[in-house]
Amino acid sequence: MRANALLSSLLLVPCLAAAQTTTAGSGNATTTTFAAQFTVPAAADEGALLLPNVFDPTAINAQIACPGYNASSVKTSSTGLTAHLTLAGTACNAYGTDIHDLNLTVEYQTDSRLHINIRPSNIASQNQSWYLLSTDYVPAPSQENGQMTTSDLTFSWSNSVKTGFGFNVTRNSTGDVLFSTTGTKLVFESQFIELVTQQEENYNLYGLGEVIHGLRLGNNLTRTIYAADSGDPIDYNIYGSHPFYLQTKYFEVGNGNSSTPVTQPLDTTNATGNYTSSSHGIYFRNAHGMEILMRPTNVTWRTLGGSIDLYFFSGPAQTDVTHQYLDVIGKPALQNYWGFGFHQCRWGYENWTVTENVVNNYAKFEIPLETIWNDIDYMFQYRDFDNDPIRFNYSDGTAFLNRLHSNGQHYVPIIDSAIYIPNPANASDAYSVFNSGNQTNSFLLNPDGSLYIGEVWPGYTVFPDWLAASAQTWWKNEMAAWIQKLPIDGAWIDMSEVSSFCVGSCGTYNLSLNPVHPGFLLPGEPGDVIYDYPEGFNITNATEAASASSASMAQADATSTATNTAAGTTSSTSTSYLRTTPTPGSRNVNHPPYVINNVQGDLAVHAVAPNATHHNGIQEYDVHNLFGHQILQATYAALAAAKPGLRPFIIGRSTFPGSGTVAGHWGGDNASKFYYMYFSIPQALSFSLFGIPMFGVDTCGFNSNSDEELCNRWMQLSAFFPFYRNHNVLSANSQEAYVWSSVIDATKTAMNVRFQLLPYIYTLFYNAHTSGDTVMRALAWEFPNDPSLADADRQFFLGPSILVTPVLTQGATSVDGVFPGLVEKTDVYYDWYNKTPVSVPSSKNTTIAAPLSHIPVYIRGGAILATQQMAMTTRDARNTSWSIIVAPGVNGTATGSLYLDDGESVQPNATKLVTMSAAMGSLNVTVSGSYTGLDLPLANITILGVTQAPPSNVVMINGDVVANSTYNATSKSLFIGGLEKALGGNVWGGNWTLS
Ligand SMILES: *[C@@H]1O[C@H](CO)[C@@H](O)[C@H](O)[C@H]1NC(C)=O
Ligand SMILES: *[C@@H]1O[C@H](CO)[C@@H](O)[C@H](O)[C@H]1NC(C)=O
């Protein structure tokens, strides 16, 4: 979490801090001791005033200024080619020092994967540090067996007179050019690499996260990739770094011009109405600060270092692209079954009693609760692995967690990325977690070898150096020791961008002030002005309006006071931006000549500075985007060691390609607004593409006050996200599901569906883990030949078979949605709640009734779902009898599968795989594997879309009469109940056939 920076910046710091601002920050301030806590001045988190290059009208255009390269010494081999690239003219040194000689390596790695790498020929002779992303940190698969592949991709190159070396990647089967730098110049400098690629009109790109934006990125967006602690601003760089895009091209079939992609918006004049599509993917394996400029006719990649390291995936469907990408970065972890239960969290559960009361309230209102979470409240002065001895002591905590565990419930606490460094002048401030890390050289350094000391919640802090093996060991030991004291069930990793509330090593001369207070007010602290009214706040209500207007006047006063004061103390109001110029032979890592459009401005603001140095000499500049990924890996190893054999449950904030192999992700610090509820869908779908399917957002909203209507809609929507957690900021109004009666009902209704679908969701994760399949899916991926779905992101599929069409706007009682394939008669859908087939609408867009507390959910025909029932926990749900829903497709058949295991072992000693198929009045179930833990009775079977009552209502299993069926003419469904005794009371005991 992060305090509202906008809010705090408007306010004066408390008097103590105000009195000390002149000596703090870079000052020494070692002679004064304060009884009260010292507040770091807000100015400590202000960086240089920078103008992002993309907004700078005077910026050098490297395409004009730079000479490009020429290729020579081209050598082809059975698996690709190598070449030498030489600067084609006078160095431009636009945003760094031009590299004269480059190596080009092209490798056809598999039938579907092409790798292109361009790097300096002789790194040592560049006479400057040069960092190529190590395969120790991020895998870089190469050609496996030296065999020529039958790739659908072809690399071709040319030297043009005007622009020099350029290359194309072409899809052989269609002749379509997927990537073309031809006609543009390659720029390769010490701190700036540029690659310009041509694009067709209105191209469809997806991915390039992490960003709060619609699913389809459009052609007017600068995507900065630089991990930042920033509360979900729209279109900016935020927590994660995912330099991967999926591109989909749609082609019209049968109009004689099918090699030209059709563009959005679709022109249906003279169109055949028949389309196909092909998709490909590109992964730019680079951890430097980066920008991708999406413009109408081209896409430009710019990065602040490293190499051009491009992996192309030929698809040709999105599913293929995702499989191919995850083959490179790693497939998602198999989650614990309990992880799919409902999670409640907030910043502000101030002690064990308050925390347990929340658990008790869920029980009282009979709302399922799987896991209770604590934010930083539980820590002793915000220190990792150290509980507050009064409010969150270990003995009461252990007793509480034991009660949770015996109820089948779980506990997950937050763990921060920074480590408090104790005050050397105060012996009672000792902190052994710091000492053991310091003794093992586990923390980041300043360039001079001293400790880098930034500032986070506890005060001045140090930061783990994940590139050092010792830090991994230290983290593992400290976490294990803490788990000995408190039997937690998982870890929530925060602040991992890595966040620091001041610029540079601000604590270096100020340690005797520790612990210090951040330079902003925490929500609700004295002086903080709460003016975030709930989303549904009724301005026409006289009482509410009166209190609102007096509050906003107070706010205006506070704002103007702060502004006046700032104006009075600021020496200059000019826009004299800091501009740096390249110096041959050296890099300026803190202020690179090229200024990316970082949400925080200066790279060192609200983050550990780029010149922080790892023990192996690598600068943070070169690996900044990896911190969040590496703390997740370290935490995975630590939990695996502390709880041998059990799957570590981890939710992390900052992620990188591959993070899904160890953790899930939550969407960060959103706000209680309807539009953030909408953005949760494209954010989730993007993380599907990034191989992190365990995704969910702060349900009901984090910052600001939620309200009944928003929370009602959101508790229902998030019930269909893999990670389902309600979380709230300190001091905001309570928003647990039991706070409003309509939300209680809405939550139970949606949870009822979720619980029935848990075996299906778990099977989807098994498929993700084993095959790289996605869990939440865009409509466009399930219907790749429908270009009208290219930007659909207000609905989604959960797996292939569940369509969710939520209400995302305030005050609505209906929602417009599509049923892909329904008008075209390739697909049928059944209403989840009343089981009735959806009738074919006259147009694609359909208005669906959705009164408050109803979330439209549909089963797509062709599916067989094995379901269980809702219970207060997933443990109890797993002990309920089974049901089977058969939802035939247009051709009357359906299939389904089910994966079963103990739900928690890394290597289950027994598993079971069930496949189900239905056709022509019979249902076949095939069982393989020996896991018996879910061998329970079958309660009933519901067959949907039965147009008329069958001639006989006798139901037989394996030839024996077991029950009668009941036909419902209204819903056109056939219900077969009373099956508990059939199959010996064990539905998955062996193969069976029902007729
Ligand atoms: C404050 O610390 C800096 C850095 O060590 C040092 O250069 C400077 O002399 C110190 N100033 C005082 C007044 O001690
Ligand atoms: C570049 O290619 C040359 C010639 O093949 C080789 O000797 C050199 O090691 C390569 N440099 C790098 C950094 O890979």
XYZ file of N, CA and C in Angstrom, residues 272-366:
285
model
N -17.571 -9.517 -46.750
C -18.165 -10.854 -46.807
C -18.694 -11.269 -45.442
N -18.167 -10.632 -44.390
C -18.588 -11.007 -43.042
C -17.843 -12.216 -42.512
N -16.963 -12.783 -43.324
C -16.187 -13.945 -42.873
C -14.733 -13.536 -42.673
N -14.203 -13.891 -41.519
C -12.848 -13.456 -41.198
C -12.039 -14.624 -40.632
N -10.727 -14.461 -40.728
C -9.822 -15.322 -39.970
C -8.876 -14.379 -39.233
N -8.067 -14.937 -38.355
C -7.063 -14.089 -37.717
C -5.797 -14.889 -37.527
N -4.716 -14.165 -37.386
C -3.492 -14.820 -36.944
C -2.832 -13.916 -35.916
N -2.218 -14.556 -34.930
C -1.587 -13.825 -33.834
C -0.132 -14.236 -33.720
N 0.680 -13.297 -33.308
C 2.067 -13.608 -32.977
C 2.443 -12.829 -31.731
N 3.586 -13.169 -31.150
C 4.007 -12.500 -29.923
C 5.460 -12.105 -29.993
N 5.817 -11.070 -29.245
C 7.205 -10.616 -29.171
C 7.556 -10.323 -27.720
N 8.654 -10.899 -27.304
C 9.182 -10.687 -25.948
C 10.538 -10.014 -26.083
N 10.650 -8.816 -25.527
C 11.915 -8.070 -25.530
C 12.565 -8.336 -24.181
N 13.509 -9.277 -24.192
C 14.119 -9.726 -22.930
C 15.158 -8.692 -22.491
N 14.723 -7.777 -21.640
C 15.561 -6.653 -21.247
C 14.970 -6.091 -19.952
N 15.809 -5.829 -18.958
C 15.289 -5.376 -17.659
C 15.572 -3.901 -17.412
N 16.032 -3.198 -18.425
C 16.283 -1.765 -18.244
C 14.989 -0.964 -18.338
N 15.064 0.270 -17.899
C 13.962 1.187 -18.150
C 13.724 1.222 -19.650
N 12.481 1.243 -20.031
C 12.152 1.021 -21.436
C 10.918 1.832 -21.804
N 10.796 2.133 -23.082
C 9.565 2.755 -23.584
C 9.163 2.097 -24.886
N 7.885 1.902 -25.041
C 7.363 1.433 -26.321
C 6.390 2.513 -26.785
N 6.730 3.154 -27.884
C 5.917 4.251 -28.397
C 4.977 3.692 -29.451
N 3.705 3.632 -29.131
C 2.712 3.169 -30.104
C 2.160 4.374 -30.830
N 2.375 4.409 -32.127
C 1.971 5.540 -32.949
C 1.224 4.987 -34.157
N 0.513 5.863 -34.906
C -0.373 5.349 -35.956
C 0.280 4.432 -36.983
N 1.525 4.695 -37.362
C 2.108 3.853 -38.415
C 3.312 3.058 -37.952
N 3.693 3.214 -36.700
C 4.871 2.462 -36.256
C 4.858 2.258 -34.756
N 5.689 1.338 -34.338
C 5.917 1.084 -32.910
C 7.416 1.176 -32.693
N 7.821 2.026 -31.764
C 9.243 2.234 -31.496
C 9.586 1.681 -30.119
N 10.640 0.872 -30.089
C 11.142 0.363 -28.804
C 12.368 1.190 -28.443
N 12.398 1.669 -27.200
C 13.587 2.371 -26.700
C 13.929 1.785 -25.341
N 15.198 1.520 -25.146
C 15.599 0.998 -23.845
C 16.897 1.665 -23.416
N 17.101 1.728 -22.103
C 18.224 2.498 -21.557
C 19.494 1.670 -21.405
N 19.524 0.477 -21.979
C 20.747 -0.313 -21.888
C 20.509 -1.751 -22.298
N 21.525 -2.577 -22.059
C 21.394 -3.996 -22.361
C 21.534 -4.266 -23.837
N 20.741 -5.192 -24.330
C 20.837 -5.557 -25.732
C 19.443 -5.658 -26.322
N 19.420 -5.766 -27.633
C 18.164 -6.098 -28.308
C 18.073 -7.611 -28.269
N 17.125 -8.103 -27.530
C 17.037 -9.543 -27.280
C 15.584 -9.931 -27.506
N 15.253 -10.220 -28.757
C 13.862 -10.385 -29.153
C 13.526 -11.843 -29.410
N 12.461 -12.289 -28.766
C 11.918 -13.612 -29.055
C 10.602 -13.428 -29.801
N 10.502 -14.039 -30.963
C 9.274 -13.993 -31.759
C 8.558 -15.329 -31.632
N 7.257 -15.272 -31.416
C 6.440 -16.486 -31.319
C 5.423 -16.457 -32.447
N 5.383 -17.518 -33.227
C 4.611 -17.453 -34.465
C 3.127 -17.747 -34.280
N 2.724 -18.197 -33.111
C 1.294 -18.496 -32.943
C 0.903 -19.755 -33.692
N -0.138 -19.716 -34.558
C -0.840 -18.542 -35.088
C -2.091 -18.136 -34.302
N -2.451 -18.863 -33.242
C -3.578 -18.402 -32.424
C -3.016 -17.837 -31.120
N -3.811 -17.035 -30.432
C -3.361 -16.501 -29.133
C -2.929 -17.620 -28.209
N -3.701 -18.701 -28.179
C -3.367 -19.836 -27.307
C -1.960 -20.333 -27.595
N -1.633 -20.427 -28.883
C -0.298 -20.902 -29.262
C 0.767 -19.907 -28.803
N 0.496 -18.618 -29.037
C 1.474 -17.592 -28.651
C 1.745 -17.684 -27.153
N 0.688 -17.810 -26.363
C 0.863 -17.880 -24.908
C 1.652 -19.133 -24.526
N 1.320 -20.261 -25.129
C 2.106 -21.482 -24.854
C 3.574 -21.261 -25.196
N 3.817 -20.670 -26.347
C 5.195 -20.485 -26.813
C 5.957 -19.508 -25.913
N 5.268 -18.462 -25.466
C 5.910 -17.484 -24.568
C 6.225 -18.136 -23.216
N 5.259 -18.881 -22.694
C 5.474 -19.491 -21.376
C 6.517 -20.611 -21.438
N 6.753 -21.167 -22.627
C 7.870 -22.112 -22.762
C 9.204 -21.412 -22.472
N 9.246 -20.108 -22.731
C 10.480 -19.343 -22.510
C 10.569 -18.839 -21.069
N 9.480 -18.296 -20.547
C 9.570 -17.644 -19.221
C 9.124 -18.543 -18.075
N 8.439 -19.645 -18.378
C 8.001 -20.564 -17.326
C 6.496 -20.532 -17.145
N 5.938 -21.702 -16.877
C 4.483 -21.822 -16.715
C 4.071 -21.516 -15.275
N 2.813 -21.135 -15.085
C 2.358 -20.724 -13.756
C 2.443 -21.838 -12.708
N 2.675 -21.409 -11.478
C 2.660 -22.332 -10.342
C 1.262 -22.935 -10.192
N 1.227 -24.174 -9.736
C -0.058 -24.773 -9.357
C -0.428 -24.200 -7.993
N -1.573 -23.545 -7.923
C -1.966 -22.887 -6.678
C -2.563 -23.892 -5.692
N -2.524 -23.504 -4.441
C -3.248 -24.263 -3.424
C -4.743 -24.163 -3.691
N -5.464 -25.230 -3.401
C -6.918 -25.174 -3.546
C -7.481 -24.063 -2.647
N -6.928 -23.930 -1.456
C -7.475 -22.930 -0.519
C -7.263 -21.511 -1.017
N -6.279 -21.326 -1.879
C -6.038 -19.989 -2.411
C -7.219 -19.436 -3.194
N -8.105 -20.338 -3.641
C -9.281 -19.903 -4.400
C -10.476 -19.575 -3.508
N -10.283 -19.725 -2.206
C -11.316 -19.267 -1.276
C -11.320 -17.743 -1.214
N -12.200 -17.197 -0.396
C -12.317 -15.740 -0.303
C -11.378 -15.192 0.773
N -10.717 -14.081 0.429
C -9.734 -13.465 1.312
C -10.215 -12.085 1.774
N -10.074 -11.814 3.049
C -10.408 -10.470 3.557
C -9.166 -9.825 4.160
N -8.982 -8.566 3.839
C -7.802 -7.842 4.290
C -8.187 -6.394 4.525
N -7.447 -5.681 5.321
C -7.465 -4.222 5.268
C -6.248 -3.698 6.009
N -5.872 -2.475 5.664
C -4.882 -1.723 6.426
C -5.674 -1.077 7.536
N -5.375 -1.464 8.787
C -6.132 -0.890 9.887
C -6.769 -1.910 10.824
N -6.557 -3.207 10.597
C -6.936 -4.187 11.622
C -5.832 -4.107 12.673
N -6.127 -3.382 13.771
C -5.019 -2.885 14.585
C -4.483 -3.849 15.628
N -5.192 -4.934 15.880
C -4.654 -5.930 16.807
C -5.318 -7.275 16.514
N -4.897 -8.290 17.255
C -5.445 -9.631 16.999
C -6.959 -9.669 17.224
N -7.418 -8.934 18.250
C -8.848 -8.983 18.575
C -9.681 -8.420 17.432
N -9.251 -7.266 16.931
C -9.973 -6.663 15.806
C -9.939 -7.608 14.605
N -8.795 -8.205 14.379
C -8.657 -9.110 13.237
C -9.581 -10.318 13.399
N -9.585 -10.882 14.603
C -10.423 -12.064 14.811
C -11.911 -11.711 14.784
N -12.240 -10.491 15.198
C -13.645 -10.072 15.124
C -14.157 -10.082 13.688
N -13.282 -9.738 12.759
C -13.683 -9.762 11.346
C -14.000 -11.201 10.937
N -13.153 -12.119 11.362
C -13.393 -13.533 11.066
C -14.723 -13.963 11.669
N -14.938 -13.543 12.909
C -16.180 -13.934 13.587
C -17.404 -13.332 12.909
N -17.266 -12.093 12.426
C -18.393 -11.465 11.741
C -18.747 -12.212 10.463
N -17.725 -12.644 9.714
C -18.030 -13.436 8.516
C -18.813 -14.690 8.896
N -18.388 -15.322 9.997
C -19.095 -16.539 10.426
C -20.524 -16.207 10.837
N -20.655 -15.079 11.573
C -21.979 -14.691 12.071
C -22.945 -14.465 10.909
N -22.451 -13.844 9.851
C -23.320 -13.569 8.709
C -23.310 -14.707 7.685
N -22.631 -15.789 8.051
C -22.581 -16.990 7.201
C -22.107 -16.684 5.787
